JSON list of C-alpha atoms in Angstrom, two decimals:
[
{"chain": "A", "resi": 1, "resn": "MET", "atom": "CA", "xyz": [110.15, 94.10, 82.41]},
{"chain": "A", "resi": 2, "resn": "SER", "atom": "CA", "xyz": [108.81, 90.50, 83.80]},
{"chain": "A", "resi": 3, "resn": "TYR", "atom": "CA", "xyz": [107.17, 90.11, 86.77]},
{"chain": "A", "resi": 4, "resn": "LEU", "atom": "CA", "xyz": [106.46, 86.65, 88.81]},
{"chain": "A", "resi": 5, "resn": "VAL", "atom": "CA", "xyz": [103.70, 86.56, 90.68]},
{"chain": "A", "resi": 6, "resn": "GLY", "atom": "CA", "xyz": [103.92, 83.91, 93.60]},
{"chain": "A", "resi": 7, "resn": "ILE", "atom": "CA", "xyz": [100.34, 82.19, 95.05]},
{"chain": "A", "resi": 8, "resn": "ASP", "atom": "CA", "xyz": [99.63, 80.38, 98.73]},
{"chain": "A", "resi": 9, "resn": "VAL", "atom": "CA", "xyz": [96.20, 78.78, 98.63]},
{"chain": "A", "resi": 10, "resn": "GLY", "atom": "CA", "xyz": [96.09, 77.83, 102.55]},
{"chain": "A", "resi": 11, "resn": "GLY", "atom": "CA", "xyz": [93.56, 76.99, 104.98]},
{"chain": "A", "resi": 12, "resn": "THR", "atom": "CA", "xyz": [92.91, 80.20, 106.03]},
{"chain": "A", "resi": 13, "resn": "ASN", "atom": "CA", "xyz": [94.40, 82.95, 103.58]},
{"chain": "A", "resi": 14, "resn": "THR", "atom": "CA", "xyz": [95.46, 82.73, 100.25]},
{"chain": "A", "resi": 15, "resn": "ASN", "atom": "CA", "xyz": [98.22, 84.94, 100.53]},
{"chain": "A", "resi": 16, "resn": "ALA", "atom": "CA", "xyz": [99.51, 86.31, 96.77]},
{"chain": "A", "resi": 17, "resn": "VAL", "atom": "CA", "xyz": [103.75, 87.85, 96.58]},
{"chain": "A", "resi": 18, "resn": "LEU", "atom": "CA", "xyz": [104.60, 89.94, 93.61]},
{"chain": "A", "resi": 19, "resn": "LEU", "atom": "CA", "xyz": [108.65, 89.36, 92.13]},
{"chain": "A", "resi": 20, "resn": "LYS", "atom": "CA", "xyz": [110.55, 90.94, 89.78]},
{"chain": "A", "resi": 21, "resn": "ASN", "atom": "CA", "xyz": [114.70, 89.98, 89.22]},
{"chain": "A", "resi": 22, "resn": "ASP", "atom": "CA", "xyz": [113.92, 88.42, 93.32]},
{"chain": "A", "resi": 23, "resn": "VAL", "atom": "CA", "xyz": [113.09, 91.49, 94.63]},
{"chain": "A", "resi": 24, "resn": "VAL", "atom": "CA", "xyz": [109.93, 91.29, 96.20]},
{"chain": "A", "resi": 25, "resn": "LEU", "atom": "CA", "xyz": [107.41, 94.31, 95.40]},
{"chain": "A", "resi": 26, "resn": "ALA", "atom": "CA", "xyz": [104.21, 93.48, 97.68]},
{"chain": "A", "resi": 27, "resn": "THR", "atom": "CA", "xyz": [102.46, 90.52, 99.05]},
{"chain": "A", "resi": 28, "resn": "ALA", "atom": "CA", "xyz": [98.89, 90.66, 99.67]},
{"chain": "A", "resi": 29, "resn": "LYS", "atom": "CA", "xyz": [96.87, 87.97, 101.82]},
{"chain": "A", "resi": 30, "resn": "ALA", "atom": "CA", "xyz": [92.68, 87.32, 101.31]},
{"chain": "A", "resi": 31, "resn": "ALA", "atom": "CA", "xyz": [90.31, 84.52, 103.21]},
{"chain": "A", "resi": 32, "resn": "THR", "atom": "CA", "xyz": [90.60, 81.69, 101.34]},
{"chain": "A", "resi": 33, "resn": "ASP", "atom": "CA", "xyz": [86.85, 80.30, 100.11]},
{"chain": "A", "resi": 34, "resn": "HIS", "atom": "CA", "xyz": [86.38, 76.48, 99.87]},
{"chain": "A", "resi": 35, "resn": "LYS", "atom": "CA", "xyz": [83.62, 76.33, 97.38]},
{"chain": "A", "resi": 36, "resn": "HIS", "atom": "CA", "xyz": [84.78, 79.21, 95.46]},
{"chain": "A", "resi": 37, "resn": "LEU", "atom": "CA", "xyz": [89.05, 78.93, 95.59]},
{"chain": "A", "resi": 38, "resn": "HIS", "atom": "CA", "xyz": [89.37, 81.54, 92.51]},
{"chain": "A", "resi": 39, "resn": "LEU", "atom": "CA", "xyz": [87.41, 84.00, 94.34]},
{"chain": "A", "resi": 40, "resn": "GLY", "atom": "CA", "xyz": [90.26, 84.36, 97.28]},
{"chain": "A", "resi": 41, "resn": "THR", "atom": "CA", "xyz": [93.39, 83.90, 94.70]},
{"chain": "A", "resi": 42, "resn": "MET", "atom": "CA", "xyz": [91.56, 86.84, 92.22]},
{"chain": "A", "resi": 43, "resn": "GLN", "atom": "CA", "xyz": [91.59, 89.07, 95.04]},
{"chain": "A", "resi": 44, "resn": "ALA", "atom": "CA", "xyz": [95.18, 88.64, 96.21]},
{"chain": "A", "resi": 45, "resn": "ILE", "atom": "CA", "xyz": [96.07, 88.76, 92.52]},
{"chain": "A", "resi": 46, "resn": "ALA", "atom": "CA", "xyz": [94.63, 91.93, 92.68]},
{"chain": "A", "resi": 47, "resn": "SER", "atom": "CA", "xyz": [95.80, 93.53, 95.29]},
{"chain": "A", "resi": 48, "resn": "VAL", "atom": "CA", "xyz": [99.49, 93.15, 94.52]},
{"chain": "A", "resi": 49, "resn": "LEU", "atom": "CA", "xyz": [99.40, 93.72, 91.13]},
{"chain": "A", "resi": 50, "resn": "LYS", "atom": "CA", "xyz": [98.39, 97.50, 91.72]},
{"chain": "A", "resi": 51, "resn": "PHE", "atom": "CA", "xyz": [101.74, 97.95, 92.46]},
{"chain": "A", "resi": 52, "resn": "VAL", "atom": "CA", "xyz": [103.00, 97.28, 89.00]},
{"chain": "A", "resi": 53, "resn": "PRO", "atom": "CA", "xyz": [104.00, 100.51, 87.50]}
]
């Protein structure tokens, strides 16, 4: 069972999407911290991973 997580780090928000077989299972948004980009990225990823069974 494979999943794909996509990330878009933008100027205001970091967006994440969780896909399985080209079907969107979940999306999430977190604030982008320009000094610590990993924080918003990890928060968004953690949010979508809650939807993995």
